[in-house]
Short mmCIF file of C-alpha atoms in Angstrom, two decimals:
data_model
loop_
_atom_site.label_atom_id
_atom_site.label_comp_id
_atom_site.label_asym_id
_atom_site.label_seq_id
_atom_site.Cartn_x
_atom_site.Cartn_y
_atom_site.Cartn_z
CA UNK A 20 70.60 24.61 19.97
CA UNK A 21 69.07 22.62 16.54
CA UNK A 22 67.64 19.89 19.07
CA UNK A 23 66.37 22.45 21.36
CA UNK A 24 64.65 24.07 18.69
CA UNK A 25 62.98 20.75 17.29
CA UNK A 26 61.83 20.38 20.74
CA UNK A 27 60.23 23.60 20.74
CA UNK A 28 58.65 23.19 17.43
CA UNK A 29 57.15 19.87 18.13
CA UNK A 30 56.09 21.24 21.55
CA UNK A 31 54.19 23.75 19.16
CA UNK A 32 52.84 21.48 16.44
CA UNK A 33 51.65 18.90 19.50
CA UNK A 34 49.78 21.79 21.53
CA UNK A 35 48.08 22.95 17.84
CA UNK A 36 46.43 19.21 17.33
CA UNK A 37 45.39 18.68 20.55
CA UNK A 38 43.73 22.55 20.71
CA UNK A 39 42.33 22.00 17.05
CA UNK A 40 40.88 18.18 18.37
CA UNK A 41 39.15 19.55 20.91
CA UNK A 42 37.59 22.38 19.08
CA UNK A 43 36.77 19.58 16.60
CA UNK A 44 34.94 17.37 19.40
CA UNK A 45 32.94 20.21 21.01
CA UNK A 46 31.70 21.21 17.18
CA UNK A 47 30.68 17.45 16.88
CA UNK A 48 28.84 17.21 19.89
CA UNK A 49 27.04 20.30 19.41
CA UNK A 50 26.18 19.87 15.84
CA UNK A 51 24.91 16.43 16.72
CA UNK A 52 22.88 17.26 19.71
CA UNK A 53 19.60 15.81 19.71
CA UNK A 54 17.17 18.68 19.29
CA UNK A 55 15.11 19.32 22.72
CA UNK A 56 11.39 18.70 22.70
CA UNK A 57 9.25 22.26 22.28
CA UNK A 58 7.75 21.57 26.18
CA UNK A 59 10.84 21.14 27.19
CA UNK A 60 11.94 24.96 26.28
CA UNK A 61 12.99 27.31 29.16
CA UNK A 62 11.37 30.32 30.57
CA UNK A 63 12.10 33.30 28.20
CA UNK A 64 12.49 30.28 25.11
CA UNK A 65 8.80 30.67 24.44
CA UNK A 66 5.37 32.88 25.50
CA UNK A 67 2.05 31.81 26.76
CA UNK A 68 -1.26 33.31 25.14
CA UNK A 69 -3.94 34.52 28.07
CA UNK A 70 -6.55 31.98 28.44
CA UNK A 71 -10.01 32.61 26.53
CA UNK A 72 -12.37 33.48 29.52
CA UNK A 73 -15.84 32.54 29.23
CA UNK A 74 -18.35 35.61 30.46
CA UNK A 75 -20.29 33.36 32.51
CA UNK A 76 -18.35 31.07 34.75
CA UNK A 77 -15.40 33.98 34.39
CA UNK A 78 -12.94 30.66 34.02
CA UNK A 79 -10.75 29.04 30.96
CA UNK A 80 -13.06 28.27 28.16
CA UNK A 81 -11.60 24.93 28.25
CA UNK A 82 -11.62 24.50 31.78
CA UNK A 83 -11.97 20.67 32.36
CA UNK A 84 -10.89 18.87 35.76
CA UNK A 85 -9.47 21.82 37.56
CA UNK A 86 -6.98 22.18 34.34
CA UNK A 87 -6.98 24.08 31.32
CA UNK A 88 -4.75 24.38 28.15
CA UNK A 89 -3.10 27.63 26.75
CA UNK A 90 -1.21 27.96 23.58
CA UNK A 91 2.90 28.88 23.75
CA UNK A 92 4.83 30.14 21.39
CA UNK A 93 8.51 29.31 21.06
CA UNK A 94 10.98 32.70 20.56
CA UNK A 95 12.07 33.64 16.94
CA UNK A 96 15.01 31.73 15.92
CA UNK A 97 14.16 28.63 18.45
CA UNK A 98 14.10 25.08 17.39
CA UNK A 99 12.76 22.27 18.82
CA UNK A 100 10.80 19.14 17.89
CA UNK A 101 7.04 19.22 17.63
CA UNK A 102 4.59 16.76 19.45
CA UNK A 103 4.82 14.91 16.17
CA UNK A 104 8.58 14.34 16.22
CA UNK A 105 9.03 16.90 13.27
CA UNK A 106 11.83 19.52 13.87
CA UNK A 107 10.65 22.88 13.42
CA UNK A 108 12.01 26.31 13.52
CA UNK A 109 9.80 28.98 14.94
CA UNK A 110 9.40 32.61 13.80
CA UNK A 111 7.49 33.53 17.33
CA UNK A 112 4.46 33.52 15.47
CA UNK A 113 3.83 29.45 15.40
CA UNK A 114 2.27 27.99 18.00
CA UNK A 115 4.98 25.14 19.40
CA UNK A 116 2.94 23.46 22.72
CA UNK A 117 0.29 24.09 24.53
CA UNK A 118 0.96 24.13 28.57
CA UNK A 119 -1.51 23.36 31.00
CA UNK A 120 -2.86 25.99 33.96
CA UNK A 121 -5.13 25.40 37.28
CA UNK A 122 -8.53 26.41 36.74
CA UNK A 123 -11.73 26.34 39.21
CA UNK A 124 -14.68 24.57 39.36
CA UNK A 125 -17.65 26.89 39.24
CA UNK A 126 -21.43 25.32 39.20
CA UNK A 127 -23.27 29.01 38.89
CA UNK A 128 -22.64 30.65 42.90
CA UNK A 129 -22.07 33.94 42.50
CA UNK A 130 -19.55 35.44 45.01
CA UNK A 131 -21.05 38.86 44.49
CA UNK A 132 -24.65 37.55 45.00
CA UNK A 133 -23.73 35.64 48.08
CA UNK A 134 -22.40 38.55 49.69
CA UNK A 135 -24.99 40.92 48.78
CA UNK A 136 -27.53 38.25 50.48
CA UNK A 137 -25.53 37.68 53.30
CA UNK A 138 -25.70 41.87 54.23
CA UNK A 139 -29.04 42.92 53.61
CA UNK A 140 -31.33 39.63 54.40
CA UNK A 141 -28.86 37.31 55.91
CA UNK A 142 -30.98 37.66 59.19
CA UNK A 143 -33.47 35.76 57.05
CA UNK A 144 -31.33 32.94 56.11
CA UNK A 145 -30.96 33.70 52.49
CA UNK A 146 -27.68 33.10 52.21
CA UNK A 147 -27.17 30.34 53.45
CA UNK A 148 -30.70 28.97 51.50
CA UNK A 149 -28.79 30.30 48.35
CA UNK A 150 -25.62 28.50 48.93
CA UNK A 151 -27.11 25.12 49.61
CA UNK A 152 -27.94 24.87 52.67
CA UNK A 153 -31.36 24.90 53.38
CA UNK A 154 -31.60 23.51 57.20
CA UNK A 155 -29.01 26.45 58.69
CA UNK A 156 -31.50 28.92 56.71
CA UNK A 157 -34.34 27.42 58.16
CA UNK A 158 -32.84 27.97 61.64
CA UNK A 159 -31.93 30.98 61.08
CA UNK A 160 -35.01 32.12 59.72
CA UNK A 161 -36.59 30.98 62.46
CA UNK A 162 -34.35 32.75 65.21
CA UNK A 163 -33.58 35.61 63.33
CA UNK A 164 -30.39 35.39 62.16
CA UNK A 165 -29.42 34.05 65.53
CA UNK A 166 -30.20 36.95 67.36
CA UNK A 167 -27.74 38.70 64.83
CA UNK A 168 -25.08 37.51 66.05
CA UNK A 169 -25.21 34.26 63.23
CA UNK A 170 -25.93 36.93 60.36
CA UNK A 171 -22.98 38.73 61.56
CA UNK A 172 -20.61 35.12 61.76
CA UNK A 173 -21.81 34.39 58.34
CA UNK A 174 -21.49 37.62 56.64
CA UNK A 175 -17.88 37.67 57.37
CA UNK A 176 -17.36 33.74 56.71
CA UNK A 177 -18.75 34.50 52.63
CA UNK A 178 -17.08 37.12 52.29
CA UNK A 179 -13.57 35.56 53.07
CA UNK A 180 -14.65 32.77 51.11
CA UNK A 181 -14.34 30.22 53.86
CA UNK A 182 -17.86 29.40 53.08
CA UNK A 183 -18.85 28.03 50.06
CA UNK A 184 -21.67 26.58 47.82
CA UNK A 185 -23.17 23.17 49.39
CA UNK A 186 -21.49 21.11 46.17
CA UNK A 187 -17.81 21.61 46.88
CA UNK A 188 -17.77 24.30 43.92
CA UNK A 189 -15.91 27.37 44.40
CA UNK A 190 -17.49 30.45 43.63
CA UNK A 191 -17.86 32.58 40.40
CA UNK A 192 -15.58 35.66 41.11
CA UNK A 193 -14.33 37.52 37.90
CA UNK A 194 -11.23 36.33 36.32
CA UNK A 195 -8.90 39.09 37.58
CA UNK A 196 -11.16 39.65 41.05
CA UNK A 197 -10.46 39.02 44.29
CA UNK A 198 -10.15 35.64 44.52
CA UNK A 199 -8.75 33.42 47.85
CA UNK A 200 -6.43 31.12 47.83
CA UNK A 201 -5.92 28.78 50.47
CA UNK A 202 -2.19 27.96 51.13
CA UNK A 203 -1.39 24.62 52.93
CA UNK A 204 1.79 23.07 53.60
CA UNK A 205 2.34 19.38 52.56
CA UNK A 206 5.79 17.34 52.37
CA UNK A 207 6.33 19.26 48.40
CA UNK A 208 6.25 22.43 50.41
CA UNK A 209 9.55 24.28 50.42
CA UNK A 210 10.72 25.20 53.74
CA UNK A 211 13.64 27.55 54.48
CA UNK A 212 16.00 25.94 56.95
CA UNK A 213 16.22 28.07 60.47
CA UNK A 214 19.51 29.80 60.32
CA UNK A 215 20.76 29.25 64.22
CA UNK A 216 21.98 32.54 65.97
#
């Protein structure tokens, strides 16, 4: 019965260390866990500001190379390390990173413009003499729109955008308007694998 109960009680005291060392190694790791860089944070760890739009080319203020930066701000209560290397804790009103977004490259077109062209004088080639392209307005100028049927081609290429300005720009459309955007699939695409029946 005695030996019984030593085993019992060293059974006990054996299970106690081990649960209290491994409460102590879990506390260790986490209190010595390298702090995450601040663009590193998750979604719902910090919030973007809206871009600054400029009023004329209705893009990013800072729109440079088809990218422009926005300032994020990490949650209350987050820490992370800076750009800098400096740990910081954030109140939510600090700015932590700032994260990059796509922007277009405008050179002055205006989408509204070159659809308003395209309607009431496209049988005169303005449109396309407005975009850029000066020897398909000449022709149609000259044949009147081709016999309409050209005016009636181009209206509906500008207005689904497939045409654009002669330079490669894309058009000026307002920041929230309607705006196309061309999906393509390359080899980063995602596809969804076909479930056979």
């Amino acid at each position: 019965m005695a030996s019984s109960r030593r085993r019992l009680v060293c059974l006990c005291s054996g299970m106690w260390s081990l649960l209290f060392y491994c409460i102590y190694s879990q506390l260790k790791v986490v209190l010595t866990e390298d702090v995450q860089s601040c663009e590193n944070l998750r979604l719902g760890q910090y919030l973007c500001n809206d871009p600054k739009i400029d009023e004329v080319t209705q893009e990013p203020e800072n729109c440079r190379d088809t990218t422009a930066l926005v300032e994020c701000l990490p949650a209350p209560n987050i820490s992370c390390r800076l750009s800098n290397g400096t740990e910081f804790k954030f109140s939510g009103k600090e700015v932590g990173f700032n994260k990059t977004i796509s922007c277009r490259n405008v050179s002055g077109y205006s989408y509204k413009v070159a659809v308003a062209l395209s309607l009431f004088l496209g049988w005169l080639g303005a449109d396309r003499f407005y975009l850029g392209y000066p020897a398909l307005g000449l022709l149609k100028f000259c044949t009147v729109g081709f016999c309409g049927i050209g005016t009636l081609i181009d209206f509906i290429l500008i207005a689904m955008q497939i045409v654009g300005p002669a330079d490669g720009s894309n058009y000026i459309v307002d920041y929230y308007g309607a705006r196309l955007t061309r999906l393509s699939i390359t080899n980063q695409t995602y596809r969804k694998p076909h479930l056979s029946l």
